[in-house]
Short mmCIF file of C-alpha atoms in Angstrom, two decimals:
data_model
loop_
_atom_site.label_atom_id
_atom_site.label_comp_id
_atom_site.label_asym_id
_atom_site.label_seq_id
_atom_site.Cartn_x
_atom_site.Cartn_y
_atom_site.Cartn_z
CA UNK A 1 -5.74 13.96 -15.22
CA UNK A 2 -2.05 15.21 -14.28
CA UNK A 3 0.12 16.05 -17.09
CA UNK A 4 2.36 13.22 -16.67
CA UNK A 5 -0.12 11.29 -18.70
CA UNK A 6 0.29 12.92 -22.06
CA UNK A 7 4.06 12.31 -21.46
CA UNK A 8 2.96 8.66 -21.24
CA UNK A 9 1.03 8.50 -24.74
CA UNK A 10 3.70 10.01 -26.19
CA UNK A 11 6.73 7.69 -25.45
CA UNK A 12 4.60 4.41 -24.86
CA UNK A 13 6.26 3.09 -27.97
CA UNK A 14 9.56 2.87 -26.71
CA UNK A 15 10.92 -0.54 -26.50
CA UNK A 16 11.42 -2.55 -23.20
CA UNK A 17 11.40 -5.84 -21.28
CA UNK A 18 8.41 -4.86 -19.46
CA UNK A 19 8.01 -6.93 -15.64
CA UNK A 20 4.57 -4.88 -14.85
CA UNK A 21 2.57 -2.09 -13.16
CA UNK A 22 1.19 -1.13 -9.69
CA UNK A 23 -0.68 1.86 -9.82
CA UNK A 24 -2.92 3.97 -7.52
CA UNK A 25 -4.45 7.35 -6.50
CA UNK A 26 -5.07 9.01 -2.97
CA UNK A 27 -7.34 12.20 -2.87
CA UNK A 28 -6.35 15.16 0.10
CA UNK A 29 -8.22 18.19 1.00
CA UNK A 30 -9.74 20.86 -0.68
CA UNK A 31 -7.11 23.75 -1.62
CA UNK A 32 -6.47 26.64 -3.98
CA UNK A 33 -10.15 26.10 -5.88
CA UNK A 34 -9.80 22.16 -6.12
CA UNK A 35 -9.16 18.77 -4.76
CA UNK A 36 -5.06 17.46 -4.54
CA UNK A 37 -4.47 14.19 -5.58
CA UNK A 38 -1.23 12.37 -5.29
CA UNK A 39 -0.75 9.42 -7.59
CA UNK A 40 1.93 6.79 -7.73
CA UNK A 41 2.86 4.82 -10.80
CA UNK A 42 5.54 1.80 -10.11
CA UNK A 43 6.66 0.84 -13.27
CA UNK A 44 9.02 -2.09 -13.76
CA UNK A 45 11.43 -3.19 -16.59
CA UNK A 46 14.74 -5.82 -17.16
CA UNK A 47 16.66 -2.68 -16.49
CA UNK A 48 16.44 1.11 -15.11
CA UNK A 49 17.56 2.43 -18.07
CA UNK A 50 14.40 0.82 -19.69
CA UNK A 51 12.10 2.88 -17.29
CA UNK A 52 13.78 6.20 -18.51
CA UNK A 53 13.44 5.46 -22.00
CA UNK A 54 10.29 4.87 -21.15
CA UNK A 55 8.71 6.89 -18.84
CA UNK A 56 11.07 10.13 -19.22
CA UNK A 57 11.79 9.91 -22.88
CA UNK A 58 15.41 9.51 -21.64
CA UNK A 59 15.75 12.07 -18.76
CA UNK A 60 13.84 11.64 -15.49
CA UNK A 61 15.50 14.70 -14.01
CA UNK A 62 13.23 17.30 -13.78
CA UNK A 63 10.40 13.96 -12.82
CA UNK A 64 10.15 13.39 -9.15
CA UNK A 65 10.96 9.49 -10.02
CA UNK A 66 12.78 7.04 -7.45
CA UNK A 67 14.43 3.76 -7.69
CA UNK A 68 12.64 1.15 -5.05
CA UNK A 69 14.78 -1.90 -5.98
CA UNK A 70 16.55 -3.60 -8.24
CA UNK A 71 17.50 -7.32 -8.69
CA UNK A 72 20.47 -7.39 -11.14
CA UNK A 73 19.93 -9.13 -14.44
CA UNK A 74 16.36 -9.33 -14.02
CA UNK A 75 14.53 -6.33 -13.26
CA UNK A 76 14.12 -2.93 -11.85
CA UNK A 77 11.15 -1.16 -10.49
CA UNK A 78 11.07 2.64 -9.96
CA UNK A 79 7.92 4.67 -8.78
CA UNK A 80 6.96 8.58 -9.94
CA UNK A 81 5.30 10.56 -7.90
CA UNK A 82 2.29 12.87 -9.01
CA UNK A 83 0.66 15.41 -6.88
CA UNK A 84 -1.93 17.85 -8.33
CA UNK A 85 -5.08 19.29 -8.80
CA UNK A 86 -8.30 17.05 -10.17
CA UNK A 87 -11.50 17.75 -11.66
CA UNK A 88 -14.64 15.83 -10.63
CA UNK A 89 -14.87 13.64 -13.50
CA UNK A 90 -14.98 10.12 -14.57
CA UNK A 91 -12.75 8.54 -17.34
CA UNK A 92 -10.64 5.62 -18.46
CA UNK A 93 -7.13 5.84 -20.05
CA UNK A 94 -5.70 2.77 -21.67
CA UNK A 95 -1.85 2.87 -22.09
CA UNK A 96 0.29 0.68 -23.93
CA UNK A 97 3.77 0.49 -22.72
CA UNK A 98 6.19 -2.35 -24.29
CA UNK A 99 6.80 -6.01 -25.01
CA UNK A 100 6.33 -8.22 -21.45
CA UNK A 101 9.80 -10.44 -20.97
CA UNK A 102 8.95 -13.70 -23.12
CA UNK A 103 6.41 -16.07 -21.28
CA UNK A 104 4.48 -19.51 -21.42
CA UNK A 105 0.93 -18.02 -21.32
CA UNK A 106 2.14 -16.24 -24.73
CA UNK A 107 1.26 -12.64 -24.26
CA UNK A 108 3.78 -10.34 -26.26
CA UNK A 109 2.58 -6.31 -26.09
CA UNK A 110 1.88 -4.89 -22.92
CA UNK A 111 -1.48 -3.07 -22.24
CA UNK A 112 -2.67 -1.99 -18.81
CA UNK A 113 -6.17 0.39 -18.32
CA UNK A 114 -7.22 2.89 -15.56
CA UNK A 115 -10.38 3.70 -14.76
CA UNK A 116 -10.46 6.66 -12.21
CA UNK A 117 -13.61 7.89 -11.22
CA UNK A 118 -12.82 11.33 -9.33
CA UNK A 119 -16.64 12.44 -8.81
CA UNK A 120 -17.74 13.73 -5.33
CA UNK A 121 -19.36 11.09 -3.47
CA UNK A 122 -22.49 11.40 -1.13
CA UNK A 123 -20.85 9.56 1.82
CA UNK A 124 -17.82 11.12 2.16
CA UNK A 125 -18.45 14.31 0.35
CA UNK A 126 -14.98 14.08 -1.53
CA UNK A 127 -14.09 12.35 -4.33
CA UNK A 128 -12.78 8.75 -3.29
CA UNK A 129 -9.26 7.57 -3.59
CA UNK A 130 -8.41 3.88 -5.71
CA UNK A 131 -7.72 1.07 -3.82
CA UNK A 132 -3.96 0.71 -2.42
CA UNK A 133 -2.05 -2.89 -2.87
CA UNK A 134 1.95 -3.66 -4.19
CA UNK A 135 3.71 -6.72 -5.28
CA UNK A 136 7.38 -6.81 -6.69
CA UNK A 137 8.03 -7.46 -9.87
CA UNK A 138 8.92 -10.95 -9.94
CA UNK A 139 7.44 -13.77 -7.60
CA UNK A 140 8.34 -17.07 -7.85
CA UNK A 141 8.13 -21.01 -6.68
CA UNK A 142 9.34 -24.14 -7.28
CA UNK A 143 7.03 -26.46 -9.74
CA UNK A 144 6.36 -29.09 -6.57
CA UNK A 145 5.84 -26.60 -3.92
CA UNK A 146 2.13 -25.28 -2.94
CA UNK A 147 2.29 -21.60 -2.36
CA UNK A 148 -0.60 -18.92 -1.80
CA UNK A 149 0.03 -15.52 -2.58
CA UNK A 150 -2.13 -13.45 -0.08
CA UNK A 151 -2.12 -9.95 -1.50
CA UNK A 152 -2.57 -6.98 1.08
CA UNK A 153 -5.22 -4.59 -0.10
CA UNK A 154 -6.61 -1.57 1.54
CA UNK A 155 -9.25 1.38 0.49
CA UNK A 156 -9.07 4.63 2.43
CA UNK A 157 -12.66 4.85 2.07
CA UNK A 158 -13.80 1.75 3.28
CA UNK A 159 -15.08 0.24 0.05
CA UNK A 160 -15.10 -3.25 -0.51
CA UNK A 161 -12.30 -4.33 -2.71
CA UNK A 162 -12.53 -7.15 -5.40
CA UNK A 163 -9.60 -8.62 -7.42
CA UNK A 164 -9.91 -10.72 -10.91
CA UNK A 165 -7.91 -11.80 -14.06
CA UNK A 166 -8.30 -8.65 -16.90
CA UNK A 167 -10.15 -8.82 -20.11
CA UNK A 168 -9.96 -6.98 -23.34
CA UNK A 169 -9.36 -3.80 -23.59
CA UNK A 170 -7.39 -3.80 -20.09
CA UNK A 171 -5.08 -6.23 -21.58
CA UNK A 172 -4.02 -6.71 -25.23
CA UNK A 173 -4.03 -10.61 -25.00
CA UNK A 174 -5.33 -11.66 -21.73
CA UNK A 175 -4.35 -15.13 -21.46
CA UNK A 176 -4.49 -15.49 -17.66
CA UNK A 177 -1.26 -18.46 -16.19
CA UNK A 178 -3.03 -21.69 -15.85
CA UNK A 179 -0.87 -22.77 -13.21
CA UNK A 180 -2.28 -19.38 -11.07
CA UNK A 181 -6.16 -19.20 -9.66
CA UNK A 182 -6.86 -15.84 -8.31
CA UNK A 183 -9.95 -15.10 -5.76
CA UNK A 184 -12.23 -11.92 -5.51
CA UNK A 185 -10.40 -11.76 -1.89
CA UNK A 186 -7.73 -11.06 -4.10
CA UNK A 187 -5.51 -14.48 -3.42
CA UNK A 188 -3.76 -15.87 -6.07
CA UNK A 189 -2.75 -20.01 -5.28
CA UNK A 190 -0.32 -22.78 -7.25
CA UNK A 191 -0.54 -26.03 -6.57
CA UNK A 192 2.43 -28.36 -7.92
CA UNK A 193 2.48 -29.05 -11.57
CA UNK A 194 4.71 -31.19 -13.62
CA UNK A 195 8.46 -29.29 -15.43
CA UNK A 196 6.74 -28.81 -18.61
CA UNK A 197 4.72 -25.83 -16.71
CA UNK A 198 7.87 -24.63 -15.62
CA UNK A 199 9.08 -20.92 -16.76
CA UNK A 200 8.03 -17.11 -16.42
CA UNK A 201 4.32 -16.04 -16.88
CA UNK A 202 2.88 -12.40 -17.02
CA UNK A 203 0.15 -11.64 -14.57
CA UNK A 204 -2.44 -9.15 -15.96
CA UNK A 205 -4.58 -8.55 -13.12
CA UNK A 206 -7.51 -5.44 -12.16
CA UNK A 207 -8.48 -4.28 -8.79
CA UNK A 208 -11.96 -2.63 -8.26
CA UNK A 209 -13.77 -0.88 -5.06
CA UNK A 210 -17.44 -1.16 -5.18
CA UNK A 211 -19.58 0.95 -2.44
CA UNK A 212 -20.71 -0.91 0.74
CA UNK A 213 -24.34 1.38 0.25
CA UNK A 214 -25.60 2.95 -2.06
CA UNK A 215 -24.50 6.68 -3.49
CA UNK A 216 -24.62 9.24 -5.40
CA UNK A 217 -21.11 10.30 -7.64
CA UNK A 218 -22.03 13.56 -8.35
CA UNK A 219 -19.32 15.69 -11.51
CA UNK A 220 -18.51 19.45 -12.35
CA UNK A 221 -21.22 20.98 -14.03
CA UNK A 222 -24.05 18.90 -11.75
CA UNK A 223 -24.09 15.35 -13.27
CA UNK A 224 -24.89 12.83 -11.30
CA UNK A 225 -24.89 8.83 -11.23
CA UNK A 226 -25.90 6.31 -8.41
CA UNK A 227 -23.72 3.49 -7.36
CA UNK A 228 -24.84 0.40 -6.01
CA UNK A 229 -23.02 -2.27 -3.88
CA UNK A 230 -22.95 -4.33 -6.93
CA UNK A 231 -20.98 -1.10 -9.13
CA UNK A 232 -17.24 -0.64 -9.22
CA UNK A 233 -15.71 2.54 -9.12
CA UNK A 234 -11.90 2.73 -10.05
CA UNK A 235 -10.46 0.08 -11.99
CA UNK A 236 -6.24 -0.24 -11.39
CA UNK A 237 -3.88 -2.60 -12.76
CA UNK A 238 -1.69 -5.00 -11.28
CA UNK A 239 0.63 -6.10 -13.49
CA UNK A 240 3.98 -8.72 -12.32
CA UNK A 241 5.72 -11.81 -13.36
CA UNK A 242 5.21 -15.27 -12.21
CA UNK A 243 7.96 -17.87 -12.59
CA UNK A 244 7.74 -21.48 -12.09
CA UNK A 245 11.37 -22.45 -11.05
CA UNK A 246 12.20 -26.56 -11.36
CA UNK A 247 11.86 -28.57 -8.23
CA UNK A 248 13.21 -28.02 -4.91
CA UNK A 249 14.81 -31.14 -2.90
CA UNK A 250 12.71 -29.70 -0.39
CA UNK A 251 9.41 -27.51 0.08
CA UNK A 252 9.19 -27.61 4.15
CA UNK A 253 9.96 -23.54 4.95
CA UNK A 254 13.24 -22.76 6.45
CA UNK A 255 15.17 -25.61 4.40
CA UNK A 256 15.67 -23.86 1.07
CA UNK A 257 12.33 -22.15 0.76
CA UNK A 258 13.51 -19.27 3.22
CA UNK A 259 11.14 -19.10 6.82
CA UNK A 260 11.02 -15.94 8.48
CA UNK A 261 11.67 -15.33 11.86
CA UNK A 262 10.76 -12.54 14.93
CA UNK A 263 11.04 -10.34 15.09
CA UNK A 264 10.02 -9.65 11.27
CA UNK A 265 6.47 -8.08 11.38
CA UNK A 266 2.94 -10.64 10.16
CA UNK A 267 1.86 -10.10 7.05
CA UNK A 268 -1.22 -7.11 7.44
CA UNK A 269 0.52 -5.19 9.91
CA UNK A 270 -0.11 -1.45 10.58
CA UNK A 271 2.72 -0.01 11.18
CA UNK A 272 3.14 3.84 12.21
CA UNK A 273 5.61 6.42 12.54
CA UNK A 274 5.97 10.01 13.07
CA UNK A 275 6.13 12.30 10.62
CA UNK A 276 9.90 12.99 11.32
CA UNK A 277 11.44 10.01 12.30
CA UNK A 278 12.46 7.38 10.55
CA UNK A 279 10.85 4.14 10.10
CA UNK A 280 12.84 0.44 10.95
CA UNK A 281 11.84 -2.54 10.09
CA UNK A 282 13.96 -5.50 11.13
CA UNK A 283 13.78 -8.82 9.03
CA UNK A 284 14.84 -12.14 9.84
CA UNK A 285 15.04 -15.05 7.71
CA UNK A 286 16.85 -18.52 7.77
CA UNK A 287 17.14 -21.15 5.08
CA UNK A 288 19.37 -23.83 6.60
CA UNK A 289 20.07 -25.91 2.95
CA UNK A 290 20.72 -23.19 1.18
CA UNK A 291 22.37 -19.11 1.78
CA UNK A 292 20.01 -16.40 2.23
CA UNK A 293 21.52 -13.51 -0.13
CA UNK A 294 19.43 -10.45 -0.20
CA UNK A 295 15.97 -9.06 0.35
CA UNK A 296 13.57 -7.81 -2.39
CA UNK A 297 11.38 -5.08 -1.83
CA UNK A 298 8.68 -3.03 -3.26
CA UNK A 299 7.19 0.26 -0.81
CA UNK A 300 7.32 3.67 -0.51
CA UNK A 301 8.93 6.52 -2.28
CA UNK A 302 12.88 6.88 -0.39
CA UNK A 303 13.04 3.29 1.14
CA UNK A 304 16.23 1.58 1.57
CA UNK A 305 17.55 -1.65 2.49
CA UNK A 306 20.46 -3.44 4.32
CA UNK A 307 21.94 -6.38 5.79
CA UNK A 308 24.10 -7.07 8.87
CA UNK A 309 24.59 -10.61 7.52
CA UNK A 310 23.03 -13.88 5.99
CA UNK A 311 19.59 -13.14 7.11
CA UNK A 312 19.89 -10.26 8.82
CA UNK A 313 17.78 -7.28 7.18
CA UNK A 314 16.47 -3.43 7.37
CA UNK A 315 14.28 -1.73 5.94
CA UNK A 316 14.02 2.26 6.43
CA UNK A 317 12.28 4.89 5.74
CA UNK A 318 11.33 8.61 6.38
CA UNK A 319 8.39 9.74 5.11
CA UNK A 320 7.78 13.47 3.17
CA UNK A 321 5.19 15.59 3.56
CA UNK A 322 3.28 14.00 0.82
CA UNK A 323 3.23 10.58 2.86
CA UNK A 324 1.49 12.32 5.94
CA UNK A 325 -1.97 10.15 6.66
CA UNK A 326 -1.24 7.96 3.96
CA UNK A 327 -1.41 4.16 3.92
CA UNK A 328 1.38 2.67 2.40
CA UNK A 329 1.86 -0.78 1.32
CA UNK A 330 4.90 -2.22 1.87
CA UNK A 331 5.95 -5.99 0.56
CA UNK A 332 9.18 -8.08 0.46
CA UNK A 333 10.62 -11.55 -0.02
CA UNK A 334 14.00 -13.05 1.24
CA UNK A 335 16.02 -14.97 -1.55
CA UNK A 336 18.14 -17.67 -1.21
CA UNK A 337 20.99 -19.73 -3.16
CA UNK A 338 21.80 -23.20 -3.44
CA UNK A 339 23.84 -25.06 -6.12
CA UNK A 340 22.76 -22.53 -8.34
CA UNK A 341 19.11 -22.44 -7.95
CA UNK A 342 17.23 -19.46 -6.38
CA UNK A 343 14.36 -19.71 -3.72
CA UNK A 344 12.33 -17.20 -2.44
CA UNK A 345 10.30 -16.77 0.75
CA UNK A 346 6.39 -15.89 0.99
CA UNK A 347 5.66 -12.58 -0.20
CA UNK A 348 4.92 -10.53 3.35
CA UNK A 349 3.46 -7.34 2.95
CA UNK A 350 2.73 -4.39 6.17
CA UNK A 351 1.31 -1.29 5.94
CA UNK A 352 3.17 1.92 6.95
CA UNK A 353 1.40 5.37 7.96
CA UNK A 354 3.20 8.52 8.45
CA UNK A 355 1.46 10.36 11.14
CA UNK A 356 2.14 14.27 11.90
CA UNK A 357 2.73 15.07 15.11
CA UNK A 358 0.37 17.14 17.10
CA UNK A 359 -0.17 20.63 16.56
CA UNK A 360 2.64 23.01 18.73
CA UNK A 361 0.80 25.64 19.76
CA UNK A 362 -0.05 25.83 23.56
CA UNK A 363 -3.63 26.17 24.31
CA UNK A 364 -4.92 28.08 26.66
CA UNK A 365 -5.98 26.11 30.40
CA UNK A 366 -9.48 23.92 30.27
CA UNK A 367 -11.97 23.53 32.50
CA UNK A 368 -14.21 19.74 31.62
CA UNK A 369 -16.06 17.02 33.02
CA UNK A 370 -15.44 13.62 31.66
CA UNK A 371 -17.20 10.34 32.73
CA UNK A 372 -15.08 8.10 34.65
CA UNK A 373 -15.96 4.30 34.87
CA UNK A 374 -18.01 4.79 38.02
CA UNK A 375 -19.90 7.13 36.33
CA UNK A 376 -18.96 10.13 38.73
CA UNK A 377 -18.15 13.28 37.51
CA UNK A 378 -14.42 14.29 37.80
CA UNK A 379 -13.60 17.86 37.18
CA UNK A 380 -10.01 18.68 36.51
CA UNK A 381 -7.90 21.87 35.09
CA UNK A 382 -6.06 20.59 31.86
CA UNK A 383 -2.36 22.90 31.84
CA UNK A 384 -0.92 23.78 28.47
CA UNK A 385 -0.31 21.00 25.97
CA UNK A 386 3.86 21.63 27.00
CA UNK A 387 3.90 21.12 30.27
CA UNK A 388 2.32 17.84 30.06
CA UNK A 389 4.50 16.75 27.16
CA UNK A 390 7.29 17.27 30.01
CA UNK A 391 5.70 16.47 33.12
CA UNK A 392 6.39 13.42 34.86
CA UNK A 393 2.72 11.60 36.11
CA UNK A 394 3.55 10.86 40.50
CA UNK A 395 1.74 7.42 41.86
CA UNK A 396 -1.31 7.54 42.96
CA UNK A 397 -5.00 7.50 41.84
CA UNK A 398 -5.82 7.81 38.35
CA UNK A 399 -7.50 10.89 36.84
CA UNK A 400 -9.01 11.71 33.81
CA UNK A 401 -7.44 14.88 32.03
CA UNK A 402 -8.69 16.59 29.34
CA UNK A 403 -7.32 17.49 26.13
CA UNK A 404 -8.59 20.81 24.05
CA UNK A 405 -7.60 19.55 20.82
CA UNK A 406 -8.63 18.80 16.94
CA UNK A 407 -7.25 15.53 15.59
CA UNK A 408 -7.21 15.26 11.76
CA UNK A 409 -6.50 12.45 10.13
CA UNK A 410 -6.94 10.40 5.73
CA UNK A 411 -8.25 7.27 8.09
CA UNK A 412 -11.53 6.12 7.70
CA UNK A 413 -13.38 5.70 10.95
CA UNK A 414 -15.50 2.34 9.89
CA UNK A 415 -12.34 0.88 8.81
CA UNK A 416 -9.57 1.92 10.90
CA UNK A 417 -10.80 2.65 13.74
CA UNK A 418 -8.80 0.21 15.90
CA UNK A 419 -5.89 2.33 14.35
CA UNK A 420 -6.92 6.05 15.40
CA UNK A 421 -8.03 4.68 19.03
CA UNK A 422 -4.13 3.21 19.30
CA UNK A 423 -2.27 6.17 18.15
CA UNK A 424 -4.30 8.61 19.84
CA UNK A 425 -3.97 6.12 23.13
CA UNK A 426 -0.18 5.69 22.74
CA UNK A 427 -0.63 10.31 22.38
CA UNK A 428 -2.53 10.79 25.59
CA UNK A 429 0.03 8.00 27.90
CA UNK A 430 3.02 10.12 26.63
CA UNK A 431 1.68 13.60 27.42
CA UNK A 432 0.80 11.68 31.22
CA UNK A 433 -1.75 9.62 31.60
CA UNK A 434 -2.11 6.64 33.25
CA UNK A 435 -1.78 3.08 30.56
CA UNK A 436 -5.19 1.73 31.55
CA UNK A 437 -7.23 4.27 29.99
CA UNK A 438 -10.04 3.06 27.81
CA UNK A 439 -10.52 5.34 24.46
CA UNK A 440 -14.11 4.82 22.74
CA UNK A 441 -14.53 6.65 19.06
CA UNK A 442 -18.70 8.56 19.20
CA UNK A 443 -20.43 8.67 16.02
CA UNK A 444 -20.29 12.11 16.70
CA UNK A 445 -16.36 12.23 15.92
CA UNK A 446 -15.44 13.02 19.45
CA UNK A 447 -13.29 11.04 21.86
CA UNK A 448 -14.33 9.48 25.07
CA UNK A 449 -11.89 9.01 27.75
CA UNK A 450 -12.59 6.59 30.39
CA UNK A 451 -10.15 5.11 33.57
CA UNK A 452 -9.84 2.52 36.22
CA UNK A 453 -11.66 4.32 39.35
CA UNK A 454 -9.06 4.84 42.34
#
């Protein structure tokens, strides 16, 4: 495992407020002799400070750690960054970080586990990457208000992804809330409860991806194990607080319970930018009992947030090269005040890829047949990739071009395929063809091309 970790056994008895852990791993190509991993730990305490006593030992310097967000007086959640070599290996690291903020299900010392298992697999012939999810820190309702908390989850290799409560040793006391029910489709639900159930409770949760067939994990030296659909793999924490706030005069959305409004993106979206632009995401809310005061967020490395006014929001972002191909997860809530009581929206979560742009060099002219959808043969002469990027397409009938070119991509075919088919759509309309073609993925990996006949 990186480094980092040793820093983390060393300095896990520091003293906190501790508000939880997301944490997950994404596996890249194969360079310099080994596999590159990047790995993301979001760590959140009362305070920043807390997460540099913490995590740095007091200096986070030299650490390639960021602040996400903060809400004053209650907590702050900042993510580090790890990108390195792996080995092909299997192992579990239990970690032990602080004391959780005082709460009704009674659970004092923290304790989170990871179980990363890094060995090659048979269908992908890589090692796998964890499953990706987020949360903030701090999520909560009133005690008469029904509320479903639909986490987003995502696997970059298309494993199925379960969610549960954690048991010993992943937790130190694992006294799941009572007032929270949480579903292998990873959905946690409240249903109104009386003001003696009112007050903060620490959720200790595990993710796990489990194949969808059968393979073979396969470790340095030649070891080998099968996995079954019925086997996890990795095992991450999530890790956040739950608070049961008193009664609200009202639980219909948009009242005091803020409702959000267009053009603020669904929960699940895929969103996708280029690698050198920067990412907007407008957010809209309205609570007409009560003042809508800030947003809460918890995504990427190097997001920030604004407002233009009550309710008004943006989120930005421009992506590194680290982020390229990545999926990110990206959640929020809206807050709001009345007579002293806070309220908070649904938590909506999107996911954000960083796409690189295509490759610059200029390819030499093509010759190719493609099919069109009267299945005759059209032949045309494809110029270099620049002159189509600045050409402007005349009216007339539709033609097929062709496109010499290699399209890489960290998207998995079986489960984002609607994704790659869009993006490399939205690629071929800009460099000039006509908006009704038809893109179809092959088994084969290839792309086929297909438009209205003239």
């Amino acid at each position: 495992m990186l480094s980092f970790v040793l820093l983390l056994l060393l300095i896990s008895g520091a003293q906190a407020s501790y508000y939880g852990i997301v944490f997950s791993y994404s596996v890249g190509d194969f360079q310099l002799g080994a596999y590159q991993e990047t790995e993301d730990w979001r760590v959140s305490f009362s305070s920043c400070e807390e997460f540099v006593s913490w995590f740095c030992g007091g200096d986070c310097s030299p650490n390639p750690v960021y602040l996400i967000d903060e809400s004053r007086g209650e907590w702050c959640q900042k993510v580090f960054i790890g990108i390195g070599s792996i080995s092909l290996t299997s192992h579990s690291y239990v970690f032990v970080p602080t004391n959780w903020i005082e709460n009704i299900n009674g659970i004092v010392s923290s304790r989170f586990e990871l179980h990363l298992d890094r060995r090659k697999r048979s269908d992908i012939n890589k090692p796998g990457s964890s499953p990706q999810t987020n949360i903030i820190p701090l999520v909560r309702v009133p005690s008469n208000c029904q509320r479903n908390i639909n986490l987003l989850v995502s696997d970059p290799d298309g494993d199925d992804i379960r969610c549960r409560y954690a048991v010993y040793p992943e937790c130190n006391i694992c006294t799941p809330p009572s007032v929270l029910n949480v579903s292998s489709s990873c959905s946690l639900s409240f249903s109104p409860t009386n003001s003696s159930n009112e007050g903060p409770y620490a959720v200790q949760m595990v993710v796990e991806d489990f194949p969808r067939q059968t393979i073979t994990l396969t470790e340095d030296g030649g070891g080998w194990e099968v996995k079954t659909t019925s086997d996890a793999m990795n095992r991450i924490p999530i890790q956040f607080v739950f608070t049961v706030d008193p009664a609200a005069p009202s639980c219909t959305e948009g009242e005091y319970l803020p409702r959000f409004l267009p053009p603020t993106p669904e929960h699940g979206a895929q969103i996708s930018t280029n690698d050198s632009e920067t990412l907007e995401i407008i957010v809209r809310a309205e609570a007409t009992q009560a003042e809508t005061t800030e947003i809460l967020i918890s995504g990427p490395a190097g997001v920030t947030k604004s407002s233009s006014g009550s309710g008004n929001f943006t989120l930005t972002w421009t992506p590194v090269a680290s982020d390229i191909g990545l999926n990110k997860t990206f959640c929020f809530v809206v807050q709001a005040n009345s007579s002293g009581s806070v309220y908070q929206s649904d938590l909506r979560c999107v996911l954000v890829t960083a796409v690189s742009h295509p490759s610059t060099t200029t390819p030499p002219p093509t010759t190719t047949t493609l099919p069109t959808t009267t299945n005759q043969p059209t032949t045309t002469t494809t110029p270099p990739a620049s002159s189509i990027q600045n050409s402007t397409p005349v009216p007339g009938p539709n033609y097929v071009l062709a496109l010499n070119t290699k399209i890489s991509t960290s998207l998995s075919l079986e489960t984002d395929s609607a994704t790659i088919t869009n993006l490399i759509k939205e690629e071929l309309i800009r460099r000039g063809l006509s908006p009704d073609i038809t893109l179809k993925l092959l088994s084969s990996g290839a792309v086929q091309v297909t438009t209205a006949a003239p």
